mmCIF file of C-alpha atoms in Angstrom:
data_model
loop_
_atom_site.group_PDB
_atom_site.id
_atom_site.type_symbol
_atom_site.label_atom_id
_atom_site.label_comp_id
_atom_site.label_asym_id
_atom_site.label_seq_id
_atom_site.Cartn_x
_atom_site.Cartn_y
_atom_site.Cartn_z
ATOM 1 C CA MET A 1 -73.580 46.924 11.422
ATOM 2 C CA PHE A 2 -76.114 48.265 9.100
ATOM 3 C CA ALA A 3 -79.656 47.744 8.841
ATOM 4 C CA LEU A 4 -81.501 45.579 5.902
ATOM 5 C CA SER A 5 -84.615 46.396 4.460
ATOM 6 C CA SER A 6 -87.477 43.703 4.808
ATOM 7 C CA ALA A 7 -87.149 43.393 1.238
ATOM 8 C CA ALA A 8 -83.488 42.736 1.362
ATOM 9 C CA PHE A 9 -83.986 40.345 4.042
ATOM 10 C CA LEU A 10 -86.592 38.351 2.082
ATOM 11 C CA GLY A 11 -84.339 38.135 -0.821
ATOM 12 C CA LEU A 12 -81.644 36.659 0.821
ATOM 13 C CA VAL A 13 -83.854 34.112 2.878
ATOM 14 C CA LEU A 14 -85.110 32.910 -0.589
ATOM 15 C CA LEU A 15 -81.727 32.225 -1.969
ATOM 16 C CA ALA A 16 -80.579 30.658 1.157
ATOM 17 C CA ALA A 17 -83.732 28.397 0.654
ATOM 18 C CA PRO A 18 -82.678 24.815 -0.315
ATOM 19 C CA ALA A 19 -83.916 24.274 -3.904
ATOM 20 C CA GLY A 20 -87.052 21.777 -4.193
ATOM 21 C CA PRO A 21 -86.297 18.262 -5.369
ATOM 22 C CA PRO A 22 -85.812 18.019 -9.425
ATOM 23 C CA GLU A 23 -88.656 16.858 -11.433
ATOM 24 C CA GLU A 24 -88.333 13.709 -12.726
ATOM 25 C CA ALA A 25 -88.645 12.959 -16.322
ATOM 26 C CA PRO A 26 -91.820 11.455 -17.574
ATOM 27 C CA VAL A 27 -91.964 7.825 -18.637
ATOM 28 C CA PRO A 28 -92.242 7.143 -22.139
ATOM 29 C CA THR A 29 -95.060 5.723 -24.152
ATOM 30 C CA CYS A 30 -93.974 2.026 -24.925
ATOM 31 C CA GLU A 31 -94.449 0.550 -28.263
ATOM 32 C CA VAL A 32 -96.608 -2.848 -27.896
ATOM 33 C CA ASP A 33 -95.551 -4.241 -31.286
ATOM 34 C CA THR A 34 -92.461 -3.611 -33.223
ATOM 35 C CA ARG A 35 -91.118 -0.119 -33.274
ATOM 36 C CA HIS A 36 -90.058 1.322 -36.361
ATOM 37 C CA ILE A 37 -87.277 4.174 -36.646
ATOM 38 C CA GLU A 38 -86.567 6.031 -39.936
ATOM 39 C CA LEU A 39 -83.154 7.265 -39.768
ATOM 40 C CA THR A 40 -82.115 10.074 -42.262
ATOM 41 C CA VAL A 41 -79.439 12.978 -41.653
ATOM 42 C CA ASP A 42 -81.965 15.242 -40.507
ATOM 43 C CA THR A 43 -83.292 12.975 -37.464
ATOM 44 C CA ALA A 44 -79.603 11.512 -36.292
ATOM 45 C CA ARG A 45 -79.378 13.851 -33.700
ATOM 46 C CA LYS A 46 -82.458 12.875 -31.978
ATOM 47 C CA ALA A 47 -81.756 10.383 -28.937
ATOM 48 C CA HIS A 48 -84.696 7.818 -29.190
ATOM 49 C CA GLU A 49 -86.452 6.661 -25.978
ATOM 50 C CA VAL A 50 -87.071 3.099 -25.629
ATOM 51 C CA CYS A 51 -88.452 1.394 -22.865
ATOM 52 C CA ILE A 52 -86.633 -1.321 -21.349
ATOM 53 C CA ARG A 53 -87.249 -3.502 -18.122
ATOM 54 C CA PRO A 54 -84.952 -6.025 -16.327
ATOM 55 C CA GLY A 55 -85.790 -9.989 -16.945
ATOM 56 C CA ARG A 56 -87.059 -8.837 -20.316
ATOM 57 C CA SER A 57 -84.965 -8.840 -23.927
ATOM 58 C CA THR A 58 -85.421 -6.090 -26.254
ATOM 59 C CA SER A 59 -83.810 -6.458 -29.627
ATOM 60 C CA PHE A 60 -82.543 -3.839 -32.114
ATOM 61 C CA PHE A 61 -82.408 -4.638 -35.924
ATOM 62 C CA PHE A 62 -80.647 -2.545 -38.778
ATOM 63 C CA ASN A 63 -80.541 -2.303 -42.314
ATOM 64 C CA ALA A 64 -76.727 -1.412 -42.275
ATOM 65 C CA ARG A 65 -73.933 -3.281 -40.805
ATOM 66 C CA LEU A 66 -72.884 -2.172 -37.505
ATOM 67 C CA ALA A 67 -69.308 -1.136 -36.621
ATOM 68 C CA ARG A 68 -69.717 -1.014 -32.693
ATOM 69 C CA VAL A 69 -72.310 -0.243 -30.142
ATOM 70 C CA GLU A 70 -71.512 2.011 -27.091
ATOM 71 C CA LEU A 71 -73.571 1.227 -24.249
ATOM 72 C CA VAL A 72 -72.704 2.806 -20.822
ATOM 73 C CA GLY A 73 -72.683 0.694 -17.943
ATOM 74 C CA ARG A 74 -72.456 -2.229 -20.350
ATOM 75 C CA GLU A 75 -71.641 -4.686 -17.351
ATOM 76 C CA ARG A 76 -75.488 -4.147 -15.956
ATOM 77 C CA PHE A 77 -76.720 -5.914 -19.135
ATOM 78 C CA ARG A 78 -76.489 -8.968 -21.079
ATOM 79 C CA VAL A 79 -75.718 -8.185 -24.538
ATOM 80 C CA ILE A 80 -75.732 -10.181 -27.921
ATOM 81 C CA GLU A 81 -74.469 -8.610 -31.156
ATOM 82 C CA ASP A 82 -73.234 -9.063 -34.114
ATOM 83 C CA GLU A 83 -73.180 -6.908 -37.594
ATOM 84 C CA ALA A 84 -76.997 -7.043 -37.944
ATOM 85 C CA GLY A 85 -78.110 -5.955 -34.464
ATOM 86 C CA PHE A 86 -78.124 -6.340 -31.023
ATOM 87 C CA THR A 87 -80.278 -7.828 -28.014
ATOM 88 C CA LEU A 88 -79.835 -6.612 -24.834
ATOM 89 C CA ALA A 89 -81.454 -7.733 -21.226
ATOM 90 C CA PRO A 90 -80.989 -5.132 -18.230
ATOM 91 C CA THR A 91 -80.342 -6.763 -14.864
ATOM 92 C CA TRP A 92 -82.061 -5.899 -11.866
ATOM 93 C CA VAL A 93 -79.701 -3.745 -10.470
ATOM 94 C CA LEU A 94 -80.810 -1.272 -12.797
ATOM 95 C CA PRO A 95 -83.710 0.856 -10.813
ATOM 96 C CA ASP A 96 -87.106 2.199 -12.333
ATOM 97 C CA GLY A 97 -86.648 5.342 -14.102
ATOM 98 C CA GLU A 98 -82.961 5.052 -14.798
ATOM 99 C CA ARG A 99 -81.943 6.286 -18.241
ATOM 100 C CA VAL A 100 -78.923 4.858 -20.239
ATOM 101 C CA PRO A 101 -77.721 6.279 -23.331
ATOM 102 C CA VAL A 102 -76.595 4.047 -26.134
ATOM 103 C CA THR A 103 -75.020 4.742 -29.292
ATOM 104 C CA VAL A 104 -74.620 2.727 -32.357
ATOM 105 C CA HIS A 105 -72.075 3.276 -35.115
ATOM 106 C CA PHE A 106 -72.653 1.928 -38.678
ATOM 107 C CA GLN A 107 -69.218 0.397 -40.852
ATOM 108 C CA ASP A 108 -69.871 2.108 -44.220
ATOM 109 C CA GLY A 109 -68.868 5.351 -43.304
ATOM 110 C CA ALA A 110 -72.109 7.090 -45.076
ATOM 111 C CA ALA A 111 -74.290 9.629 -43.532
ATOM 112 C CA PRO A 112 -75.672 9.416 -40.680
ATOM 113 C CA ALA A 113 -72.629 8.034 -39.514
ATOM 114 C CA SER A 114 -74.771 6.823 -36.015
ATOM 115 C CA ILE A 115 -77.602 6.549 -34.245
ATOM 116 C CA SER A 116 -78.424 7.388 -30.286
ATOM 117 C CA PHE A 117 -80.908 5.933 -28.270
ATOM 118 C CA MET A 118 -82.002 6.500 -24.605
ATOM 119 C CA LEU A 119 -82.908 3.117 -22.510
ATOM 120 C CA VAL A 120 -85.387 3.864 -19.990
ATOM 121 C CA VAL A 121 -86.249 1.664 -17.184
ATOM 122 C CA HIS A 122 -89.916 1.250 -17.165
ATOM 123 C CA PRO A 123 -91.696 0.056 -13.928
ATOM 124 C CA SER A 124 -93.725 -2.622 -15.875
ATOM 125 C CA GLU A 125 -93.045 -2.624 -19.700
ATOM 126 C CA ALA A 126 -90.628 -3.279 -22.080
ATOM 127 C CA GLU A 127 -90.485 -2.831 -26.075
ATOM 128 C CA ARG A 128 -89.690 -6.084 -27.591
ATOM 129 C CA GLN A 129 -88.264 -5.256 -30.765
ATOM 130 C CA VAL A 130 -87.017 -1.786 -32.597
ATOM 131 C CA GLU A 131 -86.333 -2.129 -36.397
ATOM 132 C CA VAL A 132 -84.242 0.931 -37.729
ATOM 133 C CA ILE A 133 -84.289 1.899 -41.323
ATOM 134 C CA ARG A 134 -81.274 3.886 -42.400
ATOM 135 C CA GLN A 135 -81.527 6.280 -45.345
ATOM 136 C CA PRO A 136 -78.426 7.022 -46.911
ATOM 137 C CA HIS A 137 -77.880 10.675 -47.915
ATOM 138 C CA THR A 138 -77.874 10.478 -51.402
ATOM 139 C CA PRO A 139 -81.057 9.474 -53.615
ATOM 140 C CA ALA A 140 -79.536 6.723 -55.440
ATOM 141 C CA SER A 141 -78.311 5.158 -51.545
ATOM 142 C CA CYS A 142 -81.193 6.142 -50.512
ATOM 143 C CA HIS A 143 -83.447 3.436 -53.019
ATOM 144 C CA GLU A 144 -80.856 1.178 -52.476
ATOM 145 C CA GLY A 145 -80.919 1.433 -48.617
ATOM 146 C CA GLU A 146 -84.791 0.985 -48.860
ATOM 147 C CA GLN A 147 -84.384 -2.509 -50.861
ATOM 148 C CA ARG A 148 -81.504 -3.811 -48.413
ATOM 149 C CA ALA A 149 -83.954 -2.789 -45.793
ATOM 150 C CA LEU A 150 -86.946 -5.155 -47.081
ATOM 151 C CA GLU A 151 -84.721 -8.012 -47.385
ATOM 152 C CA GLU A 152 -82.598 -7.427 -44.328
ATOM 153 C CA VAL A 153 -85.730 -6.886 -41.793
ATOM 154 C CA GLN A 154 -87.068 -10.026 -43.153
ATOM 155 C CA GLN A 155 -83.903 -11.952 -42.441
ATOM 156 C CA CYS A 156 -83.510 -10.324 -39.118
ATOM 157 C CA ARG A 157 -87.169 -11.569 -38.628
ATOM 158 C CA ARG A 158 -86.181 -15.008 -39.474
ATOM 159 C CA GLU A 159 -83.076 -15.574 -37.765
ATOM 160 C CA LYS A 160 -84.662 -14.012 -34.521
ATOM 161 C CA ALA A 161 -87.491 -16.188 -34.369
ATOM 162 C CA ARG A 162 -87.139 -17.210 -31.074
ATOM 163 C CA LEU A 163 -87.636 -13.773 -29.595
ATOM 164 C CA GLU A 164 -91.157 -14.420 -30.885
ATOM 165 C CA VAL A 165 -91.468 -17.512 -29.325
ATOM 166 C CA GLU A 166 -90.601 -15.814 -26.057
ATOM 167 C CA SER A 167 -93.258 -12.798 -26.779
ATOM 168 C CA ASN A 168 -96.864 -12.963 -26.295
ATOM 169 C CA GLY A 169 -97.357 -13.754 -30.037
ATOM 170 C CA LYS A 170 -97.499 -17.003 -31.558
ATOM 171 C CA VAL A 171 -96.061 -20.125 -29.674
ATOM 172 C CA GLY A 172 -95.157 -23.429 -30.249
ATOM 173 C CA LEU A 173 -95.529 -25.501 -33.462
ATOM 174 C CA THR A 174 -97.599 -22.254 -34.594
ATOM 175 C CA ALA A 175 -94.640 -19.955 -34.035
ATOM 176 C CA LEU A 176 -92.711 -22.510 -36.366
ATOM 177 C CA LEU A 177 -95.091 -22.589 -39.279
ATOM 178 C CA ALA A 178 -95.533 -18.922 -39.050
ATOM 179 C CA GLN A 179 -91.849 -18.117 -39.487
ATOM 180 C CA LYS A 180 -91.867 -20.569 -41.824
ATOM 181 C CA LEU A 181 -88.878 -22.677 -40.102
ATOM 182 C CA MET A 182 -90.466 -26.063 -40.216
ATOM 183 C CA GLY A 183 -90.089 -28.186 -43.706
ATOM 184 C CA GLU A 184 -92.294 -30.935 -44.798
ATOM 185 C CA GLY A 185 -90.117 -33.372 -42.562
ATOM 186 C CA GLY A 186 -91.124 -31.390 -39.568
ATOM 187 C CA VAL A 187 -88.312 -31.098 -36.711
ATOM 188 C CA SER A 188 -86.435 -34.212 -36.201
ATOM 189 C CA ASP A 189 -83.937 -34.697 -32.701
ATOM 190 C CA LYS A 190 -81.196 -36.862 -31.565
ATOM 191 C CA ASN A 191 -80.342 -37.602 -28.192
ATOM 192 C CA ILE A 192 -76.487 -36.726 -28.196
ATOM 193 C CA ALA A 193 -75.964 -36.993 -24.216
ATOM 194 C CA ARG A 194 -73.097 -40.107 -24.786
ATOM 195 C CA ASN A 195 -71.528 -38.289 -27.627
ATOM 196 C CA VAL A 196 -70.889 -34.885 -25.915
ATOM 197 C CA THR A 197 -67.700 -34.283 -24.094
ATOM 198 C CA ALA A 198 -66.487 -31.453 -21.872
ATOM 199 C CA ARG A 199 -62.743 -30.361 -22.731
ATOM 200 C CA PRO A 200 -60.819 -30.755 -19.792
ATOM 201 C CA GLY A 201 -60.897 -27.136 -17.892
ATOM 202 C CA ASN A 202 -64.270 -26.845 -18.396
ATOM 203 C CA THR A 203 -66.545 -25.397 -15.404
ATOM 204 C CA LEU A 204 -69.698 -26.443 -17.088
ATOM 205 C CA ILE A 205 -70.805 -30.217 -17.085
ATOM 206 C CA SER A 206 -73.222 -31.423 -19.704
ATOM 207 C CA SER A 207 -75.571 -33.536 -18.008
ATOM 208 C CA LYS A 208 -77.859 -34.257 -20.812
ATOM 209 C CA ALA A 209 -77.850 -32.841 -24.614
ATOM 210 C CA ARG A 210 -80.118 -33.285 -27.332
ATOM 211 C CA SER A 211 -79.989 -31.779 -31.035
ATOM 212 C CA TYR A 212 -82.769 -30.815 -33.553
ATOM 213 C CA ARG A 213 -83.104 -29.970 -37.133
ATOM 214 C CA SER A 214 -85.787 -28.572 -39.244
ATOM 215 C CA GLY A 215 -85.693 -27.501 -42.832
ATOM 216 C CA THR A 216 -86.623 -23.928 -43.963
ATOM 217 C CA GLY A 217 -88.275 -23.918 -47.015
ATOM 218 C CA HIS A 218 -85.711 -21.259 -48.255
ATOM 219 C CA GLU A 219 -82.392 -21.427 -49.890
ATOM 220 C CA LYS A 220 -78.878 -19.689 -49.872
ATOM 221 C CA GLY A 221 -76.746 -19.842 -52.828
ATOM 222 C CA GLY A 222 -78.473 -22.487 -54.422
ATOM 223 C CA HIS A 223 -78.380 -24.531 -51.373
ATOM 224 C CA LYS A 224 -81.251 -25.613 -48.940
ATOM 225 C CA VAL A 225 -81.166 -24.039 -45.648
ATOM 226 C CA VAL A 226 -81.987 -25.420 -42.430
ATOM 227 C CA ARG A 227 -82.396 -24.590 -38.634
ATOM 228 C CA LEU A 228 -80.307 -26.801 -36.125
ATOM 229 C CA ALA A 229 -80.361 -26.394 -32.155
ATOM 230 C CA VAL A 230 -78.668 -27.783 -29.390
ATOM 231 C CA GLU A 231 -80.277 -28.127 -26.053
ATOM 232 C CA GLN A 232 -78.194 -29.257 -22.930
ATOM 233 C CA GLU A 233 -78.453 -29.310 -19.083
ATOM 234 C CA LEU A 234 -75.452 -27.906 -17.759
ATOM 235 C CA TRP A 235 -74.041 -27.845 -14.306
ATOM 236 C CA ASN A 236 -71.781 -25.268 -12.694
ATOM 237 C CA ASP A 237 -69.005 -26.764 -11.073
ATOM 238 C CA ALA A 238 -67.228 -23.543 -10.269
ATOM 239 C CA GLY A 239 -67.359 -21.374 -7.261
ATOM 240 C CA THR A 240 -68.885 -18.372 -9.128
ATOM 241 C CA PRO A 241 -71.877 -17.944 -11.129
ATOM 242 C CA TRP A 242 -71.829 -18.216 -15.029
ATOM 243 C CA THR A 243 -74.098 -16.426 -17.762
ATOM 244 C CA PRO A 244 -74.179 -17.501 -21.095
ATOM 245 C CA ALA A 245 -73.354 -14.597 -23.348
ATOM 246 C CA GLY A 246 -72.711 -16.188 -26.937
ATOM 247 C CA ALA A 247 -72.283 -19.314 -28.777
ATOM 248 C CA VAL A 248 -70.573 -20.618 -32.045
ATOM 249 C CA LEU A 249 -70.640 -24.243 -33.650
ATOM 250 C CA VAL A 250 -67.153 -24.939 -35.435
ATOM 251 C CA GLY A 251 -67.363 -27.614 -37.979
ATOM 252 C CA PRO A 252 -65.098 -30.018 -39.428
ATOM 253 C CA SER A 253 -63.501 -27.531 -41.911
ATOM 254 C CA ARG A 254 -63.069 -25.218 -39.054
ATOM 255 C CA VAL A 255 -66.229 -23.141 -40.420
ATOM 256 C CA GLU A 256 -67.977 -21.480 -37.447
ATOM 257 C CA LEU A 257 -71.626 -21.244 -37.411
ATOM 258 C CA LYS A 258 -72.411 -18.281 -34.974
ATOM 259 C CA ALA A 259 -75.476 -18.648 -32.821
ATOM 260 C CA LEU A 260 -78.793 -16.543 -33.672
ATOM 261 C CA GLY A 261 -79.129 -16.435 -30.113
ATOM 262 C CA VAL A 262 -78.656 -18.305 -26.549
ATOM 263 C CA TRP A 263 -81.479 -18.576 -23.977
ATOM 264 C CA PRO A 264 -82.204 -18.099 -21.439
ATOM 265 C CA LEU A 265 -79.585 -15.243 -20.534
ATOM 266 C CA GLU A 266 -79.676 -16.098 -17.116
ATOM 267 C CA PRO A 267 -76.654 -17.211 -14.349
ATOM 268 C CA ILE A 268 -76.050 -20.809 -13.867
ATOM 269 C CA VAL A 269 -75.497 -20.309 -10.060
ATOM 270 C CA PRO A 270 -72.832 -22.764 -8.709
ATOM 271 C CA GLY A 271 -73.858 -26.203 -7.940
ATOM 272 C CA LYS A 272 -76.961 -25.951 -10.097
ATOM 273 C CA ARG A 273 -78.322 -26.926 -13.446
ATOM 274 C CA LEU A 274 -79.802 -24.862 -15.904
ATOM 275 C CA ARG A 275 -81.177 -26.080 -19.324
ATOM 276 C CA VAL A 276 -79.531 -23.767 -21.981
ATOM 277 C CA VAL A 277 -80.613 -23.858 -25.673
ATOM 278 C CA LEU A 278 -79.076 -22.208 -28.841
ATOM 279 C CA GLU A 279 -79.649 -22.116 -32.618
ATOM 280 C CA VAL A 280 -78.084 -21.486 -35.780
ATOM 281 C CA GLU A 281 -79.105 -21.396 -39.503
ATOM 282 C CA ALA A 282 -76.642 -23.134 -42.116
ATOM 283 C CA THR A 283 -76.898 -25.060 -45.431
ATOM 284 C CA GLN A 284 -77.262 -28.795 -45.556
ATOM 285 C CA GLU A 285 -73.801 -29.384 -46.500
ATOM 286 C CA GLU A 286 -72.595 -26.967 -43.712
ATOM 287 C CA ALA A 287 -74.929 -29.207 -41.118
ATOM 288 C CA ARG A 288 -72.721 -32.426 -41.885
ATOM 289 C CA GLY A 289 -70.441 -34.038 -39.817
ATOM 290 C CA THR A 290 -69.364 -33.560 -35.864
ATOM 291 C CA PHE A 291 -69.106 -30.108 -34.290
ATOM 292 C CA THR A 292 -67.192 -28.466 -31.543
ATOM 293 C CA LEU A 293 -69.851 -26.195 -29.052
ATOM 294 C CA LYS A 294 -68.010 -23.204 -27.770
ATOM 295 C CA LEU A 295 -70.042 -21.027 -25.276
ATOM 296 C CA TRP A 296 -68.645 -17.939 -23.610
ATOM 297 C CA SER A 297 -69.706 -15.486 -20.707
ATOM 298 C CA GLN A 298 -69.153 -12.019 -19.917
ATOM 299 C CA GLU A 299 -68.210 -12.542 -16.330
ATOM 300 C CA GLY A 300 -64.468 -12.747 -15.170
ATOM 301 C CA GLY A 301 -63.275 -12.014 -18.876
ATOM 302 C CA ALA A 302 -65.228 -13.880 -21.400
ATOM 303 C CA ARG A 303 -64.961 -17.160 -20.045
ATOM 304 C CA GLU A 304 -65.101 -19.876 -22.408
ATOM 305 C CA GLU A 305 -66.645 -23.326 -22.628
ATOM 306 C CA PHE A 306 -65.848 -26.257 -24.953
ATOM 307 C CA PHE A 307 -68.076 -29.317 -25.726
ATOM 308 C CA ASP A 308 -66.885 -31.889 -28.494
ATOM 309 C CA GLY A 309 -69.044 -34.403 -30.234
ATOM 310 C CA VAL A 310 -72.132 -32.404 -31.315
ATOM 311 C CA THR A 311 -74.190 -33.656 -34.288
ATOM 312 C CA PHE A 312 -77.291 -33.436 -35.672
ATOM 313 C CA PRO A 313 -80.200 -35.833 -37.029
#
C-alpha cells in the first residue's frame, strides 16, 4: 500500500465522477415566409437547418432537376417527390429537438452536385417552403441557372398552389385568383360517383366522387392549360391503415398526368372514411376522355389502388 497525496486523490475523484448531461443544441430560428437559399460551390458543404413539425408539411423547390433524395429514417415521414422538388410531413413519432439529415443530389453532374439539410423538429413551428437557387460553377452556366431559377420557381409556385391554400395566407377563391388558377369560366364540377369503379383487389372503396376543371390563363406549347382535380370519399375495407403518398391519372392514350399533390397526407384507418383530393395540370387536349386513377401508399410496399371511369366537366 502506498499513500496518495490529497491532490492526487482529488484528481482521481474528478476522473471517476460522471459527466454532466450533454448540452442540447439550440433550436434554430424558423422562417415565417418562403426561405430562399443560394447554393454555390463555396456554400455546398454547409448543412442548412430547417424547422419541421409533426402534422405540418414543408416543401422544397429547386431550379435544377433532382436525381435522388436521401432522407434518414424515411419511414417516419410522409413524402411526395418529383424531379422539381419534394414535400415532406413528419409523423408524431419524431420527438421535439430531434435532428434528421437530408442530402439532395442533382441530375446534371455539375458542381455543386448536392445540398445538405438538417431537419430540426421544432416544438411549435415549421417552415412552409424552401426555395433553393443553385448556381453552377462556370459564369455561363451561372447566368443560365438564374434564368431557369426565375422560370422554374414560378412554375413550382403555380403547381404547388395547394400548399398556399393550406397555409395562413390567402384561402378560397382569393387563393385561386391570386395564383391565376381560375379562368374566365370559373370552376366547373361534375358528379362522377356512378361512373367511378374500383378494380378487383382494391382495399379502398369510393363512396363519393366529384371532378373539377378550371382554366389557368396560360399556355404550354401553344395549347391552353387547365387544372383538374378529383375529390373522393374513400372507405378503407382492409385491416391496416392506408396513407395516400402519391397519385397519377392515366389517360386514354396511356398518357400519365402526375398529381401535383395528394391531400391530406393522413392515414385512412380500417373501417373509416376519408375525403382525399388530388390535383393535376394538363393541356385541354390531354384532359379529354376517360381516365384511370392510380393511388399508392408507402405502407406495405407501395400498395396501389385503381379506380376506372374518371372524367372531367
